[in-house]
Coordinates of C-alpha atoms and ligand atoms in Angstrom, one line a residue:
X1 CA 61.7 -89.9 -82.5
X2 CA 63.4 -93.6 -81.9
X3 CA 61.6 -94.7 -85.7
X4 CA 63.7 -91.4 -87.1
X5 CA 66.9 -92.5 -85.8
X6 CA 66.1 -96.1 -87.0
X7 CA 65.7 -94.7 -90.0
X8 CA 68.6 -92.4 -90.7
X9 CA 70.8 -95.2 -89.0
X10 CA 69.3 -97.7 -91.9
X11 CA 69.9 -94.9 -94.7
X12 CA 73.6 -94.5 -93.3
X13 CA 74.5 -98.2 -93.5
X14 CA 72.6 -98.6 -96.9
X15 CA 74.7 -95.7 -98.3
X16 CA 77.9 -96.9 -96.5
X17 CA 77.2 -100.6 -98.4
X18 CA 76.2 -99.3 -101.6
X19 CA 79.4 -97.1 -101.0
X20 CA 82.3 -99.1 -99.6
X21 CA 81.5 -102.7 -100.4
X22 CA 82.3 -104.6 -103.4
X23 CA 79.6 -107.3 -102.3
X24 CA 78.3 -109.0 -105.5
X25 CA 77.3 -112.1 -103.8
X26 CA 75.4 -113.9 -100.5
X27 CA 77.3 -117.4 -99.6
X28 CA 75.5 -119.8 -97.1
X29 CA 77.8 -122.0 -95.0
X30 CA 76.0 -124.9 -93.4
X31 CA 78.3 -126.5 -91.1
X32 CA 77.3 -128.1 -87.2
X33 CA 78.0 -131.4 -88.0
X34 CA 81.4 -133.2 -89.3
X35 CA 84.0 -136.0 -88.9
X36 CA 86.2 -132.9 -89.3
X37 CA 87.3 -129.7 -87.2
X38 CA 84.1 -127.5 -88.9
X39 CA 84.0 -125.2 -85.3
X40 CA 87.3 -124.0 -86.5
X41 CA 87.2 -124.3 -90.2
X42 CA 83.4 -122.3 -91.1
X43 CA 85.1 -119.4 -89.6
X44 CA 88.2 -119.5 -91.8
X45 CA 85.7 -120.0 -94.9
X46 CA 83.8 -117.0 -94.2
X47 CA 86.7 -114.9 -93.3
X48 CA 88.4 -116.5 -97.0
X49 CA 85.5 -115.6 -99.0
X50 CA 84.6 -112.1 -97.3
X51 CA 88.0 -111.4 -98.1
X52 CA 87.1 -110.6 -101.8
X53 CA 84.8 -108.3 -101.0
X54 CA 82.4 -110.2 -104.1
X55 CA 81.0 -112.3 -100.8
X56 CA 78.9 -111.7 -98.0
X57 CA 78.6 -114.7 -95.8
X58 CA 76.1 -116.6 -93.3
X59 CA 77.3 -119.1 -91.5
X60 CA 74.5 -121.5 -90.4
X61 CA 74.7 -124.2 -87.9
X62 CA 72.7 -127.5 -88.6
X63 CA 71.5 -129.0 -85.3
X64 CA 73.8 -131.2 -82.9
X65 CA 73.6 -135.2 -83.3
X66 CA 70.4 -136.3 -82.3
X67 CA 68.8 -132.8 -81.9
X68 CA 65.3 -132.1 -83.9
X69 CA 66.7 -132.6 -87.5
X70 CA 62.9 -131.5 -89.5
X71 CA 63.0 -128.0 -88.5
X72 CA 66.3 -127.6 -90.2
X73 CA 64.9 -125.8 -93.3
X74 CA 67.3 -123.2 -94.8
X75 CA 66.1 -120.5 -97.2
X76 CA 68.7 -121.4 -99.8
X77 CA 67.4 -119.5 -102.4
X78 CA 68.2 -116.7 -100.6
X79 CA 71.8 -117.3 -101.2
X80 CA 73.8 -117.1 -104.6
X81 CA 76.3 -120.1 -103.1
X82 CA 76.0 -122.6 -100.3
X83 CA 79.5 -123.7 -98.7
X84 CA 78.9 -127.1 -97.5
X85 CA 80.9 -127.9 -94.4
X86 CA 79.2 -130.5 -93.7
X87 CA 78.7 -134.6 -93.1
X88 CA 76.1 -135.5 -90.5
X89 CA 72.6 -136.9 -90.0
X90 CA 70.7 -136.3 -93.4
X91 CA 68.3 -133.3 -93.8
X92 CA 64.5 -134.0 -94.0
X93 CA 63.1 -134.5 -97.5
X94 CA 61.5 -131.4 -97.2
X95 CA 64.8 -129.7 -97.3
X96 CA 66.4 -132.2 -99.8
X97 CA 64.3 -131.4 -102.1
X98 CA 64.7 -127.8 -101.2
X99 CA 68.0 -127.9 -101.9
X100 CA 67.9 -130.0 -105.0
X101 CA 65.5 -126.7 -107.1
X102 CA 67.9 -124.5 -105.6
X103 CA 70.4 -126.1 -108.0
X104 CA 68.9 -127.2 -110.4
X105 CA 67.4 -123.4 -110.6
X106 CA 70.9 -122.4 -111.0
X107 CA 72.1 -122.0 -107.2
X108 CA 75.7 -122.5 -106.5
X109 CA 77.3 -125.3 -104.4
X110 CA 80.9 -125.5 -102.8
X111 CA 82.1 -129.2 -101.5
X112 CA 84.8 -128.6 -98.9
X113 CA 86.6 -131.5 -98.8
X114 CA 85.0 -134.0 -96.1
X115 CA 81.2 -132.6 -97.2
X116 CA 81.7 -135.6 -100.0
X117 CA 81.3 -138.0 -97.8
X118 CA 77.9 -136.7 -96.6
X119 CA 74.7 -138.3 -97.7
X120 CA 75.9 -141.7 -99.4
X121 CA 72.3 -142.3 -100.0
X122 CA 70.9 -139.4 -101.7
X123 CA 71.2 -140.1 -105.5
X124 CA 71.0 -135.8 -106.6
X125 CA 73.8 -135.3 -104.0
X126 CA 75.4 -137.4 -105.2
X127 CA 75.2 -136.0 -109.1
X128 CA 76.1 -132.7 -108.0
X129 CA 79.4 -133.7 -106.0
X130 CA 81.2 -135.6 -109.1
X131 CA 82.7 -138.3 -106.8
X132 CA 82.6 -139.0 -103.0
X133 CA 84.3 -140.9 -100.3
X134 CA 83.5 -143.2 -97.6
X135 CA 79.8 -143.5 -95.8
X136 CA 79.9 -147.3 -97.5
X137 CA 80.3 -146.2 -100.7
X138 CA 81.6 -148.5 -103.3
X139 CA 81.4 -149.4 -106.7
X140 CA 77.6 -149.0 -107.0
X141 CA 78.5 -145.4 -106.5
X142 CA 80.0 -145.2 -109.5
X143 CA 83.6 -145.5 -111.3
X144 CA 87.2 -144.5 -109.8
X145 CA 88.1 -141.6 -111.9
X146 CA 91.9 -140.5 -111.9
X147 CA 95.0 -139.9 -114.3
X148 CA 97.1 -141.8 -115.0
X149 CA 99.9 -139.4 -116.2
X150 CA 97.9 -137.9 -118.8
X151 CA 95.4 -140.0 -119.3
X152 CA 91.7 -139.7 -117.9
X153 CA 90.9 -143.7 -116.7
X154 CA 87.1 -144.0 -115.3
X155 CA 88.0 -147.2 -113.6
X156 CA 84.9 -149.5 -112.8
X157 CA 86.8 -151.9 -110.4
X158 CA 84.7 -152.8 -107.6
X159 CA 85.9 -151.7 -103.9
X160 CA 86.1 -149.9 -101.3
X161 CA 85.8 -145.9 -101.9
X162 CA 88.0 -143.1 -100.5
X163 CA 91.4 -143.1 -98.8
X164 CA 93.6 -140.8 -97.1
X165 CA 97.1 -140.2 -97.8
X166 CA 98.7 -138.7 -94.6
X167 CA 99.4 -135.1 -94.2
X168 CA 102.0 -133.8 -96.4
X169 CA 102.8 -130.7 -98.6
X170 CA 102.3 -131.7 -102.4
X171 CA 102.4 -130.6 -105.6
X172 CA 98.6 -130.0 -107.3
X173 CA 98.4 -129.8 -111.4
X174 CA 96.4 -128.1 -113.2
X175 CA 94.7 -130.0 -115.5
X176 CA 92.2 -127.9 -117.3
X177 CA 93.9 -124.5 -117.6
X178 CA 91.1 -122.6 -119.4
X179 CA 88.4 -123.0 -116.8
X180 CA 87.6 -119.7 -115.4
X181 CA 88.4 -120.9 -112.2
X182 CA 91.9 -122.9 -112.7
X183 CA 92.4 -120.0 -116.2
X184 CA 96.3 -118.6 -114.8
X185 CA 97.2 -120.8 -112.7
X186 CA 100.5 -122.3 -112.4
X187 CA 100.6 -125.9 -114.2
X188 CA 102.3 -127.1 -110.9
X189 CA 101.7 -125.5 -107.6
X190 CA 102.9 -126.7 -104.4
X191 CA 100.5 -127.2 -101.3
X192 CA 100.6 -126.4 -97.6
X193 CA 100.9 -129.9 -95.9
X194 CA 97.3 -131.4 -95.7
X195 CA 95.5 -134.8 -96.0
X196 CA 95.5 -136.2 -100.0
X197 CA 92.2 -137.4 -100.8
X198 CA 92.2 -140.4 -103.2
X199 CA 90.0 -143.4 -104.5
X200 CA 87.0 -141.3 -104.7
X201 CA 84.2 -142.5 -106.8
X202 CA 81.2 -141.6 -108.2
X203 CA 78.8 -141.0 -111.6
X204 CA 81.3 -137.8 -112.7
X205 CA 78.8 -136.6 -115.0
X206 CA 78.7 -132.9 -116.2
X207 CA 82.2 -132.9 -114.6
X208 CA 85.7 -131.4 -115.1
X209 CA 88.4 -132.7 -113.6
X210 CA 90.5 -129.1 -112.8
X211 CA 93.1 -130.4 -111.0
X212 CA 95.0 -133.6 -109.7
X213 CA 97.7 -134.4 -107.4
X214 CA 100.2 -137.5 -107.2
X215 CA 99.2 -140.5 -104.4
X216 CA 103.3 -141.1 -104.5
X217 CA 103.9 -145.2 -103.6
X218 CA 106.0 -143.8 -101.0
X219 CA 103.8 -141.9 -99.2
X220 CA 101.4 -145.1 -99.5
X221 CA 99.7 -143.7 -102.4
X222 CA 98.3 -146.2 -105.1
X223 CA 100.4 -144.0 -107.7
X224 CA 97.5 -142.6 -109.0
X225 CA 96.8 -138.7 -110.0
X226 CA 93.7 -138.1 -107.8
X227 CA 91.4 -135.3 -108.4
X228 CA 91.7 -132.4 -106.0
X229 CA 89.6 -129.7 -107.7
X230 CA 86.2 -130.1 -109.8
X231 CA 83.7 -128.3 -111.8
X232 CA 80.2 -129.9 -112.1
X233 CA 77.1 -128.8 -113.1
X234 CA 73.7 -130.0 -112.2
X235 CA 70.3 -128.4 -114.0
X236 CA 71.2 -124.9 -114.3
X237 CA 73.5 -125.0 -111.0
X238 CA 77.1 -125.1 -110.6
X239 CA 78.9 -127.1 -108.0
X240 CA 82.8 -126.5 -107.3
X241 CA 84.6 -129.3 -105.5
X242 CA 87.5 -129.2 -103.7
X243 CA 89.4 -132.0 -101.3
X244 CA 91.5 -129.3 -99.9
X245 CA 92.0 -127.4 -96.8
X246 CA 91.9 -129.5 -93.5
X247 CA 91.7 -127.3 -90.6
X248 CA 93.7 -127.2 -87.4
X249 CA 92.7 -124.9 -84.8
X250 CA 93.5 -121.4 -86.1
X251 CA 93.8 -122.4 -89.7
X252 CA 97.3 -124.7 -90.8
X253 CA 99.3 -125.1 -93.4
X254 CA 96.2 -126.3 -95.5
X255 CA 93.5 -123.4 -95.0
X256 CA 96.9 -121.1 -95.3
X257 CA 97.5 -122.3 -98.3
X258 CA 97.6 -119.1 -100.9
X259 CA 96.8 -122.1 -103.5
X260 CA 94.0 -123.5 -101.2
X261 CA 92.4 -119.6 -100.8
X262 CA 92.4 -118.8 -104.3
X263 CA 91.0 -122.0 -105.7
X264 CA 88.3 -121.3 -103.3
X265 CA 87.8 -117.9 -104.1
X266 CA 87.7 -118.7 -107.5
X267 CA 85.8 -121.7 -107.3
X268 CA 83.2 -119.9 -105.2
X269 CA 82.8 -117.2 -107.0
X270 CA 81.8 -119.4 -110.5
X271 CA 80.0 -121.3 -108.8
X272 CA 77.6 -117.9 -107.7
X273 CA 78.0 -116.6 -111.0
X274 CA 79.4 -118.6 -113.9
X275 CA 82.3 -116.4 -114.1
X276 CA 85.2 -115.5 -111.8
X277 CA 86.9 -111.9 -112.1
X278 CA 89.5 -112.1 -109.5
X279 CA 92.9 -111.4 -110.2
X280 CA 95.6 -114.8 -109.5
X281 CA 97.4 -113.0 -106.5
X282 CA 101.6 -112.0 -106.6
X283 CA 101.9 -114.8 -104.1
X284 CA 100.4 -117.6 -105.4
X285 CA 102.2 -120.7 -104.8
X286 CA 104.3 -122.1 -107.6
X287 CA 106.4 -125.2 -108.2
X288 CA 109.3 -124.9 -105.9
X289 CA 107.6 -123.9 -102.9
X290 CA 104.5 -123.2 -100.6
X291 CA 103.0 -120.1 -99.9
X292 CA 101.2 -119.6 -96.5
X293 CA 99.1 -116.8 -95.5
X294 CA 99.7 -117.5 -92.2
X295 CA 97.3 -116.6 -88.9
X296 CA 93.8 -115.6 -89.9
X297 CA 93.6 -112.7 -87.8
X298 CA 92.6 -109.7 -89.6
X299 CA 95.8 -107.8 -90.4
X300 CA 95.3 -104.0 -89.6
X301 CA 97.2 -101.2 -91.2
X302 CA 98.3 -100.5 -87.9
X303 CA 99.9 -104.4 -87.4
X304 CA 101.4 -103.4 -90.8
X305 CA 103.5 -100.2 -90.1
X306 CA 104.5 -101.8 -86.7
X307 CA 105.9 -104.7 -88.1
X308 CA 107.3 -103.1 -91.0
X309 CA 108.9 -100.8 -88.5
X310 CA 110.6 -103.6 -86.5
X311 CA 111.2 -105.6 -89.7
X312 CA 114.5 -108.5 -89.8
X313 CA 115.0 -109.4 -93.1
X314 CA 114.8 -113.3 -91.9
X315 CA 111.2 -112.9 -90.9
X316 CA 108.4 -113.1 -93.1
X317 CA 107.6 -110.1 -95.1
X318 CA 103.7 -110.6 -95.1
X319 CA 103.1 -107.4 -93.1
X320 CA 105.2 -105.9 -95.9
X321 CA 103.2 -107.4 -98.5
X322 CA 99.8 -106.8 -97.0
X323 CA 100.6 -103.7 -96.8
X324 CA 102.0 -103.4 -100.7
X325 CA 98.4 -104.8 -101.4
X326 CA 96.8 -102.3 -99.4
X327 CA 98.2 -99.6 -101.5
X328 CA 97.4 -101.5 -104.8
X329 CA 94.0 -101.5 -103.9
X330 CA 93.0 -99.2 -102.1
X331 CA 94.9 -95.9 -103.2
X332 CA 92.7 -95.2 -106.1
X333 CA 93.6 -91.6 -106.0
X334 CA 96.4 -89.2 -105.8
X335 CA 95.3 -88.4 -102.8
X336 CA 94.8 -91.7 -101.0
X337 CA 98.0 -92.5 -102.2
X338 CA 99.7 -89.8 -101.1
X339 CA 98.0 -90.8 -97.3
X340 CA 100.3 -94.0 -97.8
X341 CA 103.4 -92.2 -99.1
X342 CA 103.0 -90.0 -95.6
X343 CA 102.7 -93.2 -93.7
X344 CA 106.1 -94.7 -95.0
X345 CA 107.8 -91.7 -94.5
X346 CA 106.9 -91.3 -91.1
X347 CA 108.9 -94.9 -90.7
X348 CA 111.7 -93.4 -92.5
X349 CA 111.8 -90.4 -90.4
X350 CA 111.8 -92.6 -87.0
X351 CA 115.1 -93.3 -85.7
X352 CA 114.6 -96.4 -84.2
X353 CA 112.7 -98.7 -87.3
X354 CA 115.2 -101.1 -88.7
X355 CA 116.8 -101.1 -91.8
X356 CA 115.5 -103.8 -93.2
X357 CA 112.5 -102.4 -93.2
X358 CA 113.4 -98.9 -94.6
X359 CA 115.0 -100.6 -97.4
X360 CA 111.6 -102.6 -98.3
X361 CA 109.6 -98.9 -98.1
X362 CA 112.6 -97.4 -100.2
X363 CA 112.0 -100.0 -103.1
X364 CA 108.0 -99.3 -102.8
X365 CA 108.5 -95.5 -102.5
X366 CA 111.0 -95.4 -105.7
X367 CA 107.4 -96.3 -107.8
X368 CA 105.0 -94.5 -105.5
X369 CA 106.5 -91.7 -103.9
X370 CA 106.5 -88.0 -105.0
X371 CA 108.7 -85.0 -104.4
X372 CA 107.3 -85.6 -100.9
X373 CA 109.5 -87.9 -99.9
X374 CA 112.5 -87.2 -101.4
X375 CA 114.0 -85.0 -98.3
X376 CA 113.3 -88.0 -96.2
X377 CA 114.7 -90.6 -98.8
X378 CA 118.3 -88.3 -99.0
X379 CA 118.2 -88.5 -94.9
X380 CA 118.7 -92.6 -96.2
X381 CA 122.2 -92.0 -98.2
X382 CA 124.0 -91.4 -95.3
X383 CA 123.0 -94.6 -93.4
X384 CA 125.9 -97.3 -96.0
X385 CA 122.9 -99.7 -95.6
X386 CA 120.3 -98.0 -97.2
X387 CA 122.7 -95.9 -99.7
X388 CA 121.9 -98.1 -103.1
X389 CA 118.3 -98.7 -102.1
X390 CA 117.7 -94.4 -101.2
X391 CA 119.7 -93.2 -104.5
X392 CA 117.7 -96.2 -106.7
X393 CA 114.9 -94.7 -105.3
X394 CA 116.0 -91.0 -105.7
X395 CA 116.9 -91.8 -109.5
X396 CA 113.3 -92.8 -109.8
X397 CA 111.5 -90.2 -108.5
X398 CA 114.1 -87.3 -109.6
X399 CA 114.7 -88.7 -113.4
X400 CA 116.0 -85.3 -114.8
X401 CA 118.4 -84.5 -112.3
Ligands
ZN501 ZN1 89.5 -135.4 -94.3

């Protein structure tokens, strides 16, 4: 009797996956050890990436400092991409090499930012990150390799390898705008406030430089454009590297980053696959400004009616906007939008939602909404704030009148 439930409980959440979820891909994140915050940053990966619905991820946790290092032996081939956020003791050879015929084999590999200063001394790593910072690295590494406005300059100066620029927001160009990852981006984008990673070096073969950002003199920079995103491929494998996204607790202005999640995204998801299919997001950063997705909390349809419902226009509309994305992708029929367009009229309907948020559901209604709401959208002309925003909507939705 207990098998047959197993059972039927297994059938039920293979038909729900096959069903429901868009998952494409399995993503490894190997993280335990780090000079950097990884207790609160694997999280934030996983939740970034599972986001897509293209990943499902592990996250894996590489014994403490000092702990039994030789039974670390992960099953990478399991995985379509391993997230590496990690620099700590090196892995046993057994599971270098491991890890080396997963790539070469055609696995995918994501450097988060500090995992290029793991293993100086492990010469395939090494290939497969591009460049790398600090752990004595230095010109036997391999060159400096920057722009210099436009100009690529592999720079074989000896010295010291990888610097940190304080945290600040900057601006991050696109330098190769028809790689499938960086292919509709913005040429200039501006950052959430994080650490600038410069003076990397390394052998940079079989890689593309995606994008850069400024090391300004005044922030004490050496003036140099410093990579910030990289394509590299080793065997049949793909490696994307970013220097992006330090993590406070909770997230910060770095792993909130729309610019920061989307690279990733994208990055990840060529590096599982060769290819990336997501769509560059309405609020993507651009050149004036940052674009946080602040708190990574999952946001619930519930949180978004709420808010919306309590709305001040001097707040930040990203309760509004999930829930704009929420219709976009999940009403895929007249039906399931219609559940939406009931939703928003409920708000409408309630005396005590602000009008600041009634005129945002006005302005989504007037392209989503049916005869349904148009009693509750006239209820709208009689409140002088919401006059212009119920008849625009009206005009829409009543075109022949
Ligand atoms: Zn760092």
């Amino acid at each position: 009797m207990k098998n047959q439930y197993i059972l039927i409980f297994a059938i039920v959440i293979t038909l729900f996956n096959g069903c429901t979820s868009g998952t494409h891909y399995k993503a490894l994140i190997v993280t335990g050890q780090s000079s950097h915050n990884w207790r609160a940053s694997s999280p934030i990966l996983k939740q970034i990436l599972e986001q897509t619905t293209l990943f499902s991820a592990d996250i894996l946790k590489a014994p403490e400092k000092k702990e039994e290092m030789s039974t670390f032996a992960p099953n990478f081939s399991n995985y379509n991409v391993v997230v590496l956020d990690y620099n700590g003791e090196s892995w046993s050879e057994k599971t270098k090499t491991a890890f080396v015929e997963y790539v070469k084999n055609g696995g995918g590999v994501v450097i988060y930012h500090s995992a290029n200063s793991a293993f100086p001394e492990w010469k395939e790593f090494n290939q497969m990150i591009g460049l790398g910072g600090w752990g004595g690295r230095d010109e036997k590494s391999g060159p400096y390799v920057y722009y210099n406005k436009n100009k690529l300059v592999i720079d074989t100066t000896a010295g010291s390898c990888g610097s940190v620029l304080k945290r600040q927001e900057f601006q991050v160009i696109t330098r190769n705008p028809e790689h499938p990852i960086t292919k509709g981006l913005p040429i200039g984008w501006q950052h959430g406030s994080d650490e600038l990673y410069s003076e990397l070096r390394g052998p940079g073969k079989n890689m593309e430089i995606l994008a850069t950002a400024f090391a300004a003199g005044t922030a004490g920079g050496n003036r140099r454009n410093e990579p910030m995103l990289m394509a590299i491929t080793y065997g049949k494998g793909r490696i994307f590297h970013t220097t992006l996204g330090h993590a406070d607790e909770g997230g910060g202005p770095a792993m909130e980053c729309v610019g920061f999640i989307v690279t990733l995204q994208r990055g990840t998801e060529w590096a599982a696959s060769g290819k990336v299919t997501q769509k560059i997001p309405y609020d993507f950063p651009n050149n004036g400004s940052i674009s946080l997705r602040a708190g990574f909390k999952e946001m619930t349809l519930d949180d978004d009616l709420a808010k919306i419902t309590t709305y001040d226009i001097t707040k930040s509309t990203k309760y509004f906007v999930d829930l704009q994305s929420r219709i976009r992708t999940e009403a895929k029929t007249p039906e399931a939008l219609q559940k939406f367009e009931k939703l928003i009229i409920k708000i409408l309907e309630n005396k005590e939602a602000t009008d600041d948020g009634k005129k945002l559901l006005l302005g989504e209604l007037s392209w989503m909404g049916s005869e349904l709401s148009i009693p509750a959208i006239k209820q709208q002309t009689k409140n002088p704030n919401l006059k212009a925003a119920a008849e625009f909507a009206l005009a829409r939705l009543q075109p022949s009148r």
